[in-house]
Coordinates of C-alpha atoms in Angstrom, one line a residue:
X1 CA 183.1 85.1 287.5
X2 CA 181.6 88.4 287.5
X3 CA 181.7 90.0 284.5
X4 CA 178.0 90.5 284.2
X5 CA 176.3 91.5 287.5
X6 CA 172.7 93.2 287.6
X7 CA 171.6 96.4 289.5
X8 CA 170.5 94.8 292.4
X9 CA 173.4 92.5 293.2
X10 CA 174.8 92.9 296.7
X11 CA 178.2 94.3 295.0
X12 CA 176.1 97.9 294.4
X13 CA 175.6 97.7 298.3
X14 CA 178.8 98.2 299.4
X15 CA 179.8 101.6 300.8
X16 CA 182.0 104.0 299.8
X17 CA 184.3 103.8 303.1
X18 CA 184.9 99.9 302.5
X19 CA 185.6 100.5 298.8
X20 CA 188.3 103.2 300.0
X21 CA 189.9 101.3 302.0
X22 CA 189.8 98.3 300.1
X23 CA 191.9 100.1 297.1
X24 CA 194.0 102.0 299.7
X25 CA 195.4 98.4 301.3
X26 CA 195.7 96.9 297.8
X27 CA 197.5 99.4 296.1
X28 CA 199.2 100.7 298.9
X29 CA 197.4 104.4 298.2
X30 CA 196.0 107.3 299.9
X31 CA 192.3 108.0 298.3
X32 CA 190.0 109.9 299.9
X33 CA 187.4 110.7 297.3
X34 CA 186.2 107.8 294.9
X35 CA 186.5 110.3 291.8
X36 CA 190.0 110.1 292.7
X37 CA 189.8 107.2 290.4
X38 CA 188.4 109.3 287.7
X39 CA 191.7 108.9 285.6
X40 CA 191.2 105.0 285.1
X41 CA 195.0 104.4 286.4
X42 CA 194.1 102.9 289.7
X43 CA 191.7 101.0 287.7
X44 CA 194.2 99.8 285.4
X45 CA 196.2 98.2 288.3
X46 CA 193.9 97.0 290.1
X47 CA 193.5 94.7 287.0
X48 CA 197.1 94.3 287.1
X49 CA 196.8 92.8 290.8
X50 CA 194.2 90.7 290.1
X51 CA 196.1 89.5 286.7
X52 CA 199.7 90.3 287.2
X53 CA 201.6 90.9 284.3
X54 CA 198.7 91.5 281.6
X55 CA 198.6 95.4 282.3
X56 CA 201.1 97.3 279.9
X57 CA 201.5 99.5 282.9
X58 CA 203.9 101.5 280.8
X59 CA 201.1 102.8 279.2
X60 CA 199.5 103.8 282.1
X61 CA 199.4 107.2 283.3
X62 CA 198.7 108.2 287.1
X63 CA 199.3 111.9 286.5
X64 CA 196.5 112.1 283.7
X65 CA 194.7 115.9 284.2
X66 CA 192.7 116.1 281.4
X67 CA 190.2 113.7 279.5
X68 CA 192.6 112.8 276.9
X69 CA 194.8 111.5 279.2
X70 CA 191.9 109.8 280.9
X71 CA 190.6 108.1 278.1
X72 CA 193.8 106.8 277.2
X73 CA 193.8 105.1 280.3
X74 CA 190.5 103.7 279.9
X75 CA 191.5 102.9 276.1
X76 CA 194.2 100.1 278.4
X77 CA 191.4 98.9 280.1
X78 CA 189.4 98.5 277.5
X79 CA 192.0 96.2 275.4
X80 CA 192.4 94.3 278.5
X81 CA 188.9 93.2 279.0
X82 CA 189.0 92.4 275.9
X83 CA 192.2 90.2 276.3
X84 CA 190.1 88.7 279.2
X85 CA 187.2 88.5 277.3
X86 CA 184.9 90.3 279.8
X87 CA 181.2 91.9 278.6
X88 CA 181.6 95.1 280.2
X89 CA 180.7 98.4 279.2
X90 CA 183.1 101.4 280.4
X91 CA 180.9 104.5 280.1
X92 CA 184.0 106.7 280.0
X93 CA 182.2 109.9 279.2
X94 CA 180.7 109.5 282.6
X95 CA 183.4 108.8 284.7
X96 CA 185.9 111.5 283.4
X97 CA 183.8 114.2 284.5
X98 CA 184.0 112.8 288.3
X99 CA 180.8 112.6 289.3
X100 CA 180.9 110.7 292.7
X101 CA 177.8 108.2 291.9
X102 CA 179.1 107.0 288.2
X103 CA 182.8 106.4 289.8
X104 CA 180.9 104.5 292.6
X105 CA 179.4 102.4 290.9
X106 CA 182.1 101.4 288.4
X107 CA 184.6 100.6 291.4
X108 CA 181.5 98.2 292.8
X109 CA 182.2 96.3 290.5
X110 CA 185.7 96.2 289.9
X111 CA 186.0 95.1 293.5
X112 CA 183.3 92.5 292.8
X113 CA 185.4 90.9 289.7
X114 CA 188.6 91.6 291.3
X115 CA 187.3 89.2 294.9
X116 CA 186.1 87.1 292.3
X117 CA 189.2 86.4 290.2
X118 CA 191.5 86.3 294.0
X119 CA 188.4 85.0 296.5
X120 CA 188.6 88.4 298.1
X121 CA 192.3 88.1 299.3
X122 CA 195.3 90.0 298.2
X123 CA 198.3 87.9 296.5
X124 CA 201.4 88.2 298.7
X125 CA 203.7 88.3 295.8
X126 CA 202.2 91.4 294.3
X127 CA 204.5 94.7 294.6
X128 CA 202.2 97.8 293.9
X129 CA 204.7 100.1 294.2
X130 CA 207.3 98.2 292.4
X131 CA 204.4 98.1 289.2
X132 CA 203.4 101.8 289.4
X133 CA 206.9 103.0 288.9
X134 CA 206.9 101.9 285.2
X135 CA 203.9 104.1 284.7
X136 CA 203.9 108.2 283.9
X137 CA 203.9 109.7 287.5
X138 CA 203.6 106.6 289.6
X139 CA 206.7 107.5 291.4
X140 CA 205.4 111.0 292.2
X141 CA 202.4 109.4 293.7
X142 CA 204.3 106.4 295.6
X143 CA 206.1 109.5 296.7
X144 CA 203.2 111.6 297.9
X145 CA 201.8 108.5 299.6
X146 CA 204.6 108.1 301.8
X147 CA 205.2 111.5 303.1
X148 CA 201.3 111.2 303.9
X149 CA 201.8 108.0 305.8
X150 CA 204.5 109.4 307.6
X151 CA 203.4 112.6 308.5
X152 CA 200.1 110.5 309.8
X153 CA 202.1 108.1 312.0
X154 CA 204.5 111.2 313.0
X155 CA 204.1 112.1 316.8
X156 CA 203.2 115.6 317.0
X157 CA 204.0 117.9 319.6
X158 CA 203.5 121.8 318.4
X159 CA 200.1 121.5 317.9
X160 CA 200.0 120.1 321.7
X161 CA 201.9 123.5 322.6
X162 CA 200.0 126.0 320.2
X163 CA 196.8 124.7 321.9
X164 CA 198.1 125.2 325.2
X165 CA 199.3 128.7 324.6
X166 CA 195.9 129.5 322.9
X167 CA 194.0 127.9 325.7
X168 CA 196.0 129.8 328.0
X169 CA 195.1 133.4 326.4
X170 CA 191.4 132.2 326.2
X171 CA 191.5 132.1 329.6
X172 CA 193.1 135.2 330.2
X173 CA 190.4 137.4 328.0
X174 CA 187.5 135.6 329.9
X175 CA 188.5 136.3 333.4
X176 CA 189.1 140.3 332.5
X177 CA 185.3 140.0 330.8
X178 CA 182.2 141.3 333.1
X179 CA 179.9 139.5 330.7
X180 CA 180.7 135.7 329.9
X181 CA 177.3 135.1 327.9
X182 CA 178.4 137.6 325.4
X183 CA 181.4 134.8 324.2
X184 CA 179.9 131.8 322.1
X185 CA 181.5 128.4 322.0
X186 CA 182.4 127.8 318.3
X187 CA 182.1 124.4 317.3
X188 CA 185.4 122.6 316.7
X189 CA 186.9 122.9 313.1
X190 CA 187.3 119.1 313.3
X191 CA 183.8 118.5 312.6
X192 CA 183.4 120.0 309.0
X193 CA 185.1 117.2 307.1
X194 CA 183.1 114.4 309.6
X195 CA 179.8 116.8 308.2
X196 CA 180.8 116.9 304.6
X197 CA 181.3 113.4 304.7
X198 CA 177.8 113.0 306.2
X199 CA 176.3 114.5 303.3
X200 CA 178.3 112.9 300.6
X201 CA 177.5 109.4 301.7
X202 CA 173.4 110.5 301.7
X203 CA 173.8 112.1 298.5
X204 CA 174.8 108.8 297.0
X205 CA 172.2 106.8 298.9
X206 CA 169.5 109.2 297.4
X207 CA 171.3 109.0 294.2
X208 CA 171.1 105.2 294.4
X209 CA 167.1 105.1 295.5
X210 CA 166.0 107.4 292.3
X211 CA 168.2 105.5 289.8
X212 CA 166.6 102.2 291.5
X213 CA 162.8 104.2 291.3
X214 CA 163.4 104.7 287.9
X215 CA 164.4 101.5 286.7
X216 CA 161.5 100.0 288.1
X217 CA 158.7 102.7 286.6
X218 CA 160.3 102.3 282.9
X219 CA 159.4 98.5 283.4
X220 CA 156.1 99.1 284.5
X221 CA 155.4 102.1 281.9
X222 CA 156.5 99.3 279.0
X223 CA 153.9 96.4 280.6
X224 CA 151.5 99.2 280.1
X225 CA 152.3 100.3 277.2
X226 CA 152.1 96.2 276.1
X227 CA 148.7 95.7 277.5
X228 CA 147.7 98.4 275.5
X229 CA 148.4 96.4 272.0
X230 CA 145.3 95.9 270.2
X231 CA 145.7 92.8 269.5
X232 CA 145.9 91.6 273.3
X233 CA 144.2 94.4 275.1
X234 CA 140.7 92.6 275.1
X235 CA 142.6 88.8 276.7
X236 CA 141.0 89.0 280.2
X237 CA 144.8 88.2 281.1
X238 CA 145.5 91.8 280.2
X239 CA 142.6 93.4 282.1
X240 CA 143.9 91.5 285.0
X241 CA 147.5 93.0 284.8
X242 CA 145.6 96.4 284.1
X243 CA 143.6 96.2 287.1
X244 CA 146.7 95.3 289.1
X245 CA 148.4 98.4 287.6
X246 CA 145.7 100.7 288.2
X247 CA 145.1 99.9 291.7
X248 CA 144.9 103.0 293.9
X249 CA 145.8 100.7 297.2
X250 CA 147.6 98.5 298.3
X251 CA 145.4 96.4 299.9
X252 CA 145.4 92.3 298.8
X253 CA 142.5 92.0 297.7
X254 CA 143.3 93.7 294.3
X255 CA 145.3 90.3 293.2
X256 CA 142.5 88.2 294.1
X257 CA 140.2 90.6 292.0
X258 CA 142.2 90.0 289.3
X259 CA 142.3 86.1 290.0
X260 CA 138.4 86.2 289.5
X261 CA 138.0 87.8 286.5
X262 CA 140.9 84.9 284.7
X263 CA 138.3 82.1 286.3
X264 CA 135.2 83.5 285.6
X265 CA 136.2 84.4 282.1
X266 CA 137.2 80.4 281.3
X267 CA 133.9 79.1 282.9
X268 CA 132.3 81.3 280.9
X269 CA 134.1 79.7 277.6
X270 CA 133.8 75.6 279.3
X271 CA 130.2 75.4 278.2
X272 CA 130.8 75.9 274.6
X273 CA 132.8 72.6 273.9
X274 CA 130.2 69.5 274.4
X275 CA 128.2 70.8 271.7
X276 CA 131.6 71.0 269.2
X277 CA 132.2 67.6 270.3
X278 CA 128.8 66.5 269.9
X279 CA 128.8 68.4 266.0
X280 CA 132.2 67.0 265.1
X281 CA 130.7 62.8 266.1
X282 CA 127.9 62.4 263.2
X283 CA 126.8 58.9 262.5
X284 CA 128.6 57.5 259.5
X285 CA 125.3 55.4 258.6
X286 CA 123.2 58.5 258.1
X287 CA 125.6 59.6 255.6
X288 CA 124.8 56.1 253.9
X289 CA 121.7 56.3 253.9
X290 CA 121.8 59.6 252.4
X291 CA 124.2 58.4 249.5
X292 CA 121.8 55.5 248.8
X293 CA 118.1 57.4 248.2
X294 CA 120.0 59.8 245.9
X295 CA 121.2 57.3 244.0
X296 CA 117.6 55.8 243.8
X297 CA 115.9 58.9 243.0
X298 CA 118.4 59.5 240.3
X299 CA 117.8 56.5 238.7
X300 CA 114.1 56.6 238.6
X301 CA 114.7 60.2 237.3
X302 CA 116.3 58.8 234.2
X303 CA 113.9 56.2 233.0
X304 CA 111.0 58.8 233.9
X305 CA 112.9 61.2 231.4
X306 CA 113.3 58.5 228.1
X307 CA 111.3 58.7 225.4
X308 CA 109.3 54.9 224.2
X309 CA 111.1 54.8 221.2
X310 CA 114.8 55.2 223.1
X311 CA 113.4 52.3 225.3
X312 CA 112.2 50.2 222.5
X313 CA 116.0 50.9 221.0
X314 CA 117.7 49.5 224.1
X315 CA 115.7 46.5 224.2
X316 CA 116.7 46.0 220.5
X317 CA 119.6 46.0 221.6
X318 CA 119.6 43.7 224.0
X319 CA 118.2 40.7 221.5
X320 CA 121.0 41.6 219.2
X321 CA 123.2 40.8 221.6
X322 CA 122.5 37.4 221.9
X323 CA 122.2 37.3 225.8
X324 CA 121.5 34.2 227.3
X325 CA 118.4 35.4 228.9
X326 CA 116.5 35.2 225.8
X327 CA 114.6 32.1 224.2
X328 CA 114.0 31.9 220.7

């Protein structure tokens, strides 16, 4: 399930058209803008459709205006993720101010979990508009929506007869003119929201890039700043991550630069070993050998050292004794 999804998952990929249209045919709505979804309701139920019955959609509120409203709504969604126990962070401060890229991106990933939890089909059984009408202005909005649907699928005919009226008058003014090049075609009013919607969707893709570029440089600045430990920065490891990092081309050969100075640093440091070895494996016997002329030179030390009268007591001794060796 996707509850934890990273930056460069397909999920942020997905356009802004496809995401419209995908809450538009689930929820049986008329977005156009995705900070439409500013207010967290549509949020709310598209949880609901993707859990039916665990939304208090009661407490939801489709009319919401102004950020208290807002975060109430996002204060419902919170307490069902938590319900569901999903790790996800709702940076509500961000979304309520509308701003087209933050919205974006948080309905990326609604749609991700919500294809997750159904496997990207809509249950049957769910009745958006029967669910919204328990919320705060849900019925005003099922309302709106309709008379939008209608009025899209409504056959109309002034506009057919307006234009042919104006097309006739156009005609008129140019056959009385002497000059025809002094008229200019005007480009048809049709193409401004087609333009606007041009811009918006690069707007985001730049938006996207830079947020993508600057994820990436934070992770190099903190290798760098890593390398730069002293305690590490003399590994030859680290100088071959530095020369990496500091390489003005792109050219391959900077890798296998880097590859040479690892190897040629650990044959320098093979040579030292043998002799440890060689240290560490004495003879035991020379040792002995050792032990046993200090223990001679020692002795002959001693009797060296004794005075004839301390000798001539320790062979009194002896007699006293009555040792076996002497004959009487």
């Amino acid at each position: 399930m996707a509850t934890n999804i990273g930056m460069m998952d397909p999920a942020y990929f997905v356009g802004r058209n496809e995401i419209l249209a995908w809450i538009n045919s689930t929820l049986h709505l008329n977005v156009s803008k995705v900070e439409e979804a500013a207010s967290g309701a549509i949020h709310c139920q598209l949880m609901d459709s993707a859990h039916p019955g665990i939304v208090p959609m009661h407490k939801v509120n489709f009319d919401a205006k102004n950020e208290y409203d807002m975060i109430n709504n996002y204060k419902v969604l919170q307490d069902v993720f938590n319900k569901l126990k999903i790790n996800k962070n709702i940076e509500v401060s961000k979304l309520v101010k509308k701003r087209p890229l933050d919205n974006l991106e948080f309905m990326q990933w609604m749609k991700r979990y919500c294809d997750s939890v159904s496997g990207g089909t809509m249950m049957n059984s769910y009745n958006p508009l029967e669910r919204r009408e328990a919320c705060k202005g849900g019925k005003e909005v099922g309302k709106r929506t309709a008379q939008t649907h209608q009025a899209s699928t409504r056959p109309s005919t002034a506009p057919s007869k307006s234009q042919s009226s104006h097309n006739t008058r156009r005609n008129d003014g140019s056959s009385n003119n002497t000059n025809p090049t002094v008229k200019l075609a005007r480009p048809a009013s049709s193409d401004g929201p087609a333009y606007d919607e041009k811009i918006t969707e690069l707007k985001l893709s730049v938006d996207s890039l830079e947020k993508e570029r600057d994820f990436y440089f934070a992770k190099l600045r903190d290798i760098e700043l890593l390398c730069q430990c002293p305690e590490i920065e003399d590994l030859p490891v680290v100088g071959a991550i530095q020369r990496i990092l500091y390489a003005a081309d792109e050219s391959t050969s900077v890798v296998a630069d880097a590859q040479a100075m690892i190897s040629q640093q650990q044959s320098q440091l093979e040579p030292l070993s043998p002799i440890l070895e060689v240290s560490d494996e004495k003879p035991k016997s020379d040792t002995q050998k050792r032990k046993n002329i200090l223990t001679i030179e020692v002795d002959n030390v001693a009797n060296s050292a004794l005075s004839p009268r301390q000798r001539i007591s320790d062979a009194s001794d002896v007699h006293c004794c009555g040792s076996p060796l002497m004959s009487y």
